[in-house]
mmCIF file with all atom_site columns, C-alpha atoms in Angstrom:
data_model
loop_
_atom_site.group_PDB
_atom_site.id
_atom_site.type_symbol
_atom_site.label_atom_id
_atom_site.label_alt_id
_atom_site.label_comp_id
_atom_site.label_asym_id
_atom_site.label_entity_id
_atom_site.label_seq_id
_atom_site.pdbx_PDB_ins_code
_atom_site.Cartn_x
_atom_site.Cartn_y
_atom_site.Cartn_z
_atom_site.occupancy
_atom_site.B_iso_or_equiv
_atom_site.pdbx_formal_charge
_atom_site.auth_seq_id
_atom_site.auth_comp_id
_atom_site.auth_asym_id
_atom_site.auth_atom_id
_atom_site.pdbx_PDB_model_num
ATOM 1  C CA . UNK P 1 1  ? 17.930 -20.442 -15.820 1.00 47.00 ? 1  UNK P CA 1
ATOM 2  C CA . UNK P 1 2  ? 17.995 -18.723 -12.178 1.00 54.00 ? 2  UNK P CA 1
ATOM 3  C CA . UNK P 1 3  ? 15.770 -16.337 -13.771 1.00 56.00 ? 3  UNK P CA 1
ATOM 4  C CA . UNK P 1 4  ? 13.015 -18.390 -14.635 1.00 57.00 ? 4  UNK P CA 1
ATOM 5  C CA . UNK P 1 5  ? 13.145 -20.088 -10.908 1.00 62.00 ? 5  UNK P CA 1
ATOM 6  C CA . UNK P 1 6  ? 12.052 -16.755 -9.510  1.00 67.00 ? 6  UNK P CA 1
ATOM 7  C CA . UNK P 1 7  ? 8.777  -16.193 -11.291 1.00 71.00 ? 7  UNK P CA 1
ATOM 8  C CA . UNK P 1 8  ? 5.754  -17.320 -9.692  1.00 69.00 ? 8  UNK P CA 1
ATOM 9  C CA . UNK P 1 9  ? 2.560  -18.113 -11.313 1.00 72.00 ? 9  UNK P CA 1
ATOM 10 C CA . UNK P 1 10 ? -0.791 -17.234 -10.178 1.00 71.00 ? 10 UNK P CA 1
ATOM 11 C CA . UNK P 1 11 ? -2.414 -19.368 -11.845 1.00 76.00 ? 11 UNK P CA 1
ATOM 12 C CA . UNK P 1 12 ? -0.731 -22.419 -10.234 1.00 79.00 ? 12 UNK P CA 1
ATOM 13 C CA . UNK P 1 13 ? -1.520 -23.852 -6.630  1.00 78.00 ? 13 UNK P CA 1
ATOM 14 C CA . UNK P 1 14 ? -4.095 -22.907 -3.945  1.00 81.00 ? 14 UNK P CA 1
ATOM 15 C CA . UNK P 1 15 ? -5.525 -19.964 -4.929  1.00 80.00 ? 15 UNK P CA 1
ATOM 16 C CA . UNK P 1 16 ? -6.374 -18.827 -1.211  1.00 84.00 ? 16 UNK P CA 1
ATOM 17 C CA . UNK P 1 17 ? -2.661 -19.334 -0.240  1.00 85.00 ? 17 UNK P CA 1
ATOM 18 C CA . UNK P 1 18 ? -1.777 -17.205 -3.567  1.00 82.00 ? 18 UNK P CA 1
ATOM 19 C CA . UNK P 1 19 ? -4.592 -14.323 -2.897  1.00 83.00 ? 19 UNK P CA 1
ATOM 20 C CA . UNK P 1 20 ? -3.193 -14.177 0.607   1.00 87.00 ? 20 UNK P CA 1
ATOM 21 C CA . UNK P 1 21 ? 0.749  -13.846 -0.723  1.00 84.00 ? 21 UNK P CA 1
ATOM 22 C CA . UNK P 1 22 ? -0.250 -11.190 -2.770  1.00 81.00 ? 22 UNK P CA 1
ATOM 23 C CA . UNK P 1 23 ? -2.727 -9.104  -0.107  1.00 86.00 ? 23 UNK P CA 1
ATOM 24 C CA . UNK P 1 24 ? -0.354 -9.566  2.930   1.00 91.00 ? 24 UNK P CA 1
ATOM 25 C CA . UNK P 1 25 ? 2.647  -6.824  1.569   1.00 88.00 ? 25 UNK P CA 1
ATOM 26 C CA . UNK P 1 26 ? -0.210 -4.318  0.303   1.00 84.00 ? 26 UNK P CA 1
ATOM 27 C CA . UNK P 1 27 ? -1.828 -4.783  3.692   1.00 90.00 ? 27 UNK P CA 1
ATOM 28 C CA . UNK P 1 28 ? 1.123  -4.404  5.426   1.00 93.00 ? 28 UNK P CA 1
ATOM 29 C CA . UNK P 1 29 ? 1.836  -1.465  3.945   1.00 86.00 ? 29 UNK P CA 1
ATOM 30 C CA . UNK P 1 30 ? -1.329 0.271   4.464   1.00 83.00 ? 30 UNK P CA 1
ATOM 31 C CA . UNK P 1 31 ? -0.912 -0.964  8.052   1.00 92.00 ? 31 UNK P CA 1
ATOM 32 C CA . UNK P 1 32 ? 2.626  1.422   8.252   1.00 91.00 ? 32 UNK P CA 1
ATOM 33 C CA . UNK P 1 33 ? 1.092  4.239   6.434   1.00 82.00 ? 33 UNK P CA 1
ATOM 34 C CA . UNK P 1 34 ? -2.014 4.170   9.118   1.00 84.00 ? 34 UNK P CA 1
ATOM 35 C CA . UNK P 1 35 ? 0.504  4.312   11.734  1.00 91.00 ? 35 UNK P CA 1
ATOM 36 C CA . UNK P 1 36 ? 2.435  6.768   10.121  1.00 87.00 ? 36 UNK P CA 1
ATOM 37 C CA . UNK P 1 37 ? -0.471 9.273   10.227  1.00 82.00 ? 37 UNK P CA 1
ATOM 38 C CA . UNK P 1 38 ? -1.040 7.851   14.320  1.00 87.00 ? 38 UNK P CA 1
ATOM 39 C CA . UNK P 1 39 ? 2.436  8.772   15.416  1.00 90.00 ? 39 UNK P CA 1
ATOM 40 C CA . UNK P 1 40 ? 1.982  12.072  13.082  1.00 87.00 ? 40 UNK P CA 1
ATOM 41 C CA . UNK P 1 41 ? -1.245 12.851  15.022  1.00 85.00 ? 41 UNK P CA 1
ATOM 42 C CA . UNK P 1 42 ? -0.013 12.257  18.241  1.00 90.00 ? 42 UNK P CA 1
ATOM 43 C CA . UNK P 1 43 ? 3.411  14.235  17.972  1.00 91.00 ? 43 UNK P CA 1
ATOM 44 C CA . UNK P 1 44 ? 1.609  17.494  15.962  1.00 90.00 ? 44 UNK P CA 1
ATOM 45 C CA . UNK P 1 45 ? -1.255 17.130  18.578  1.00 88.00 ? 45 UNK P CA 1
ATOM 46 C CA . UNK P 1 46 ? 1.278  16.931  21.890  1.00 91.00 ? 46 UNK P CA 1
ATOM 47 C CA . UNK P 1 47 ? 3.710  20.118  20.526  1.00 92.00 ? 47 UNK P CA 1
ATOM 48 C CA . UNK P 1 48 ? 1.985  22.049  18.048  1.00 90.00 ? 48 UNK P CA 1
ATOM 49 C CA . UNK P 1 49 ? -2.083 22.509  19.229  1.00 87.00 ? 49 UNK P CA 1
ATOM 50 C CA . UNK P 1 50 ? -5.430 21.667  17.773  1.00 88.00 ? 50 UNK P CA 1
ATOM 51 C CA . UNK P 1 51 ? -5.588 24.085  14.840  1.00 90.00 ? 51 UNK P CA 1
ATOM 52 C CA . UNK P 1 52 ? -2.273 21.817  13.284  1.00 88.00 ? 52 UNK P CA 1
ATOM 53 C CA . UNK P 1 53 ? -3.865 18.884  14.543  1.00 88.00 ? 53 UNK P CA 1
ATOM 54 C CA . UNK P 1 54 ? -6.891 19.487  12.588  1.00 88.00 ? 54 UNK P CA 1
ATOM 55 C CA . UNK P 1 55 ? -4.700 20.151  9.504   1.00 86.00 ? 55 UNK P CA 1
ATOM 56 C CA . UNK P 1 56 ? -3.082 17.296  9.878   1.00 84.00 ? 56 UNK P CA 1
ATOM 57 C CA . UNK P 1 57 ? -5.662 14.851  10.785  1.00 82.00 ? 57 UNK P CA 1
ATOM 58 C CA . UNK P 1 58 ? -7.669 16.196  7.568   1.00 84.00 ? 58 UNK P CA 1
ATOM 59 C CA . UNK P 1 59 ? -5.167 15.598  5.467   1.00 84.00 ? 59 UNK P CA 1
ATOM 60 C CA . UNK P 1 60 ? -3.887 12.339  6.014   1.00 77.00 ? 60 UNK P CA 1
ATOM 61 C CA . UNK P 1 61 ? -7.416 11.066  5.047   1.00 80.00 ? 61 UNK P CA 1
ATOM 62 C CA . UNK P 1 62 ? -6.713 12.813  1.598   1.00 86.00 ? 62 UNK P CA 1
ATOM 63 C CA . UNK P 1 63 ? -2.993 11.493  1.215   1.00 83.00 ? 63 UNK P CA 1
ATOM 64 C CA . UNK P 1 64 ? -4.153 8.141   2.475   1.00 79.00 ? 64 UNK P CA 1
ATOM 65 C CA . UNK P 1 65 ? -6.942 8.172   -0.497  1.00 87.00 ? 65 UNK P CA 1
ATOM 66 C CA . UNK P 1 66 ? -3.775 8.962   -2.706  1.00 90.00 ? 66 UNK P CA 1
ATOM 67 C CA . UNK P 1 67 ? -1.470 6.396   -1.791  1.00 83.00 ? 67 UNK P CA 1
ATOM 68 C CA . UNK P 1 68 ? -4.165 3.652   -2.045  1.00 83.00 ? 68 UNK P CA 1
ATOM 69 C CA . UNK P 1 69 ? -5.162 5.054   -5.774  1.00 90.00 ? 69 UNK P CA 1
ATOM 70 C CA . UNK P 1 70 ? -2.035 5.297   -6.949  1.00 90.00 ? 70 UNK P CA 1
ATOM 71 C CA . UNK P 1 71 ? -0.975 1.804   -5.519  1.00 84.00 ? 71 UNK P CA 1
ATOM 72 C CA . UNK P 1 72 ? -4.138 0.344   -7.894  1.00 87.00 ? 72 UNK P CA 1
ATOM 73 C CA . UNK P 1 73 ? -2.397 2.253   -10.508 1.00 89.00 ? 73 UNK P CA 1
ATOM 74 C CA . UNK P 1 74 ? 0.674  0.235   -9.815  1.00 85.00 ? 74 UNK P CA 1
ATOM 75 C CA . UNK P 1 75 ? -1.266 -3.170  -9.497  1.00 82.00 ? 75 UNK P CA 1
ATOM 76 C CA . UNK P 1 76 ? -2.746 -2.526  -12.995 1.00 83.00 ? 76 UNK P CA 1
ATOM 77 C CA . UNK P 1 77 ? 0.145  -1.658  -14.490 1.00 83.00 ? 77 UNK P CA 1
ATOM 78 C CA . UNK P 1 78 ? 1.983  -4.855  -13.200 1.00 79.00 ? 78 UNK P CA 1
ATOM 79 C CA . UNK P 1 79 ? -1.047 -6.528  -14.359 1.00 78.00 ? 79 UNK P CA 1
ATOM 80 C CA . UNK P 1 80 ? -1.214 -5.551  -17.800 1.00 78.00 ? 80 UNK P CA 1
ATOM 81 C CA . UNK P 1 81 ? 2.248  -5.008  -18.686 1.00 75.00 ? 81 UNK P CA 1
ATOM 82 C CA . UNK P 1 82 ? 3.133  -9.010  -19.197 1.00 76.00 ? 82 UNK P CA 1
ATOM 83 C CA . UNK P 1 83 ? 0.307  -9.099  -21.536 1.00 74.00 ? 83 UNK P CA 1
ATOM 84 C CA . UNK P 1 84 ? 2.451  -7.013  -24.507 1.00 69.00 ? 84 UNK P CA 1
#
């Protein structure tokens, strides 16, 4: 019976206090993975030069783009999953 304590609906409640439970983690996490590619920046930039800089600063654009595409992957897979 634990179990079915733990599950929380969306579709009961305020739905402003449920779309902000649910967009705080994701945000968070985008918020880490923008200062991950900060600190990255700043350390390649300080030791390595501009040409790594560049490199870097190019592609953390394009693995930023990937993390938040594969993230909506996740979202509709939790999504639809519970519907089998």
């Amino acid at each position: 019976m634990a179990k079915q304590d733990s599950i929380q609906l969306m579709t009961k409640g305020s739905v402003a206090k449920q779309i902000i439970g649910y967009a705080v983690p994701i945000f968070i996490g985008y918020l880490f993975q923008q200062l991950y590619n900060t600190v990255d920046a700043l350390i390649v930039g300080n030791f390595l030069g501009q040409n790594a800089l560049a490199a870097v600063t190019s592609v953390g654009s394009l693995i930023f783009l990937f993390v938040g595409f594969f993230n909506v992957l996740r979202q509709v897979q939790v999504s639809l999953l519970p519907m089998r």
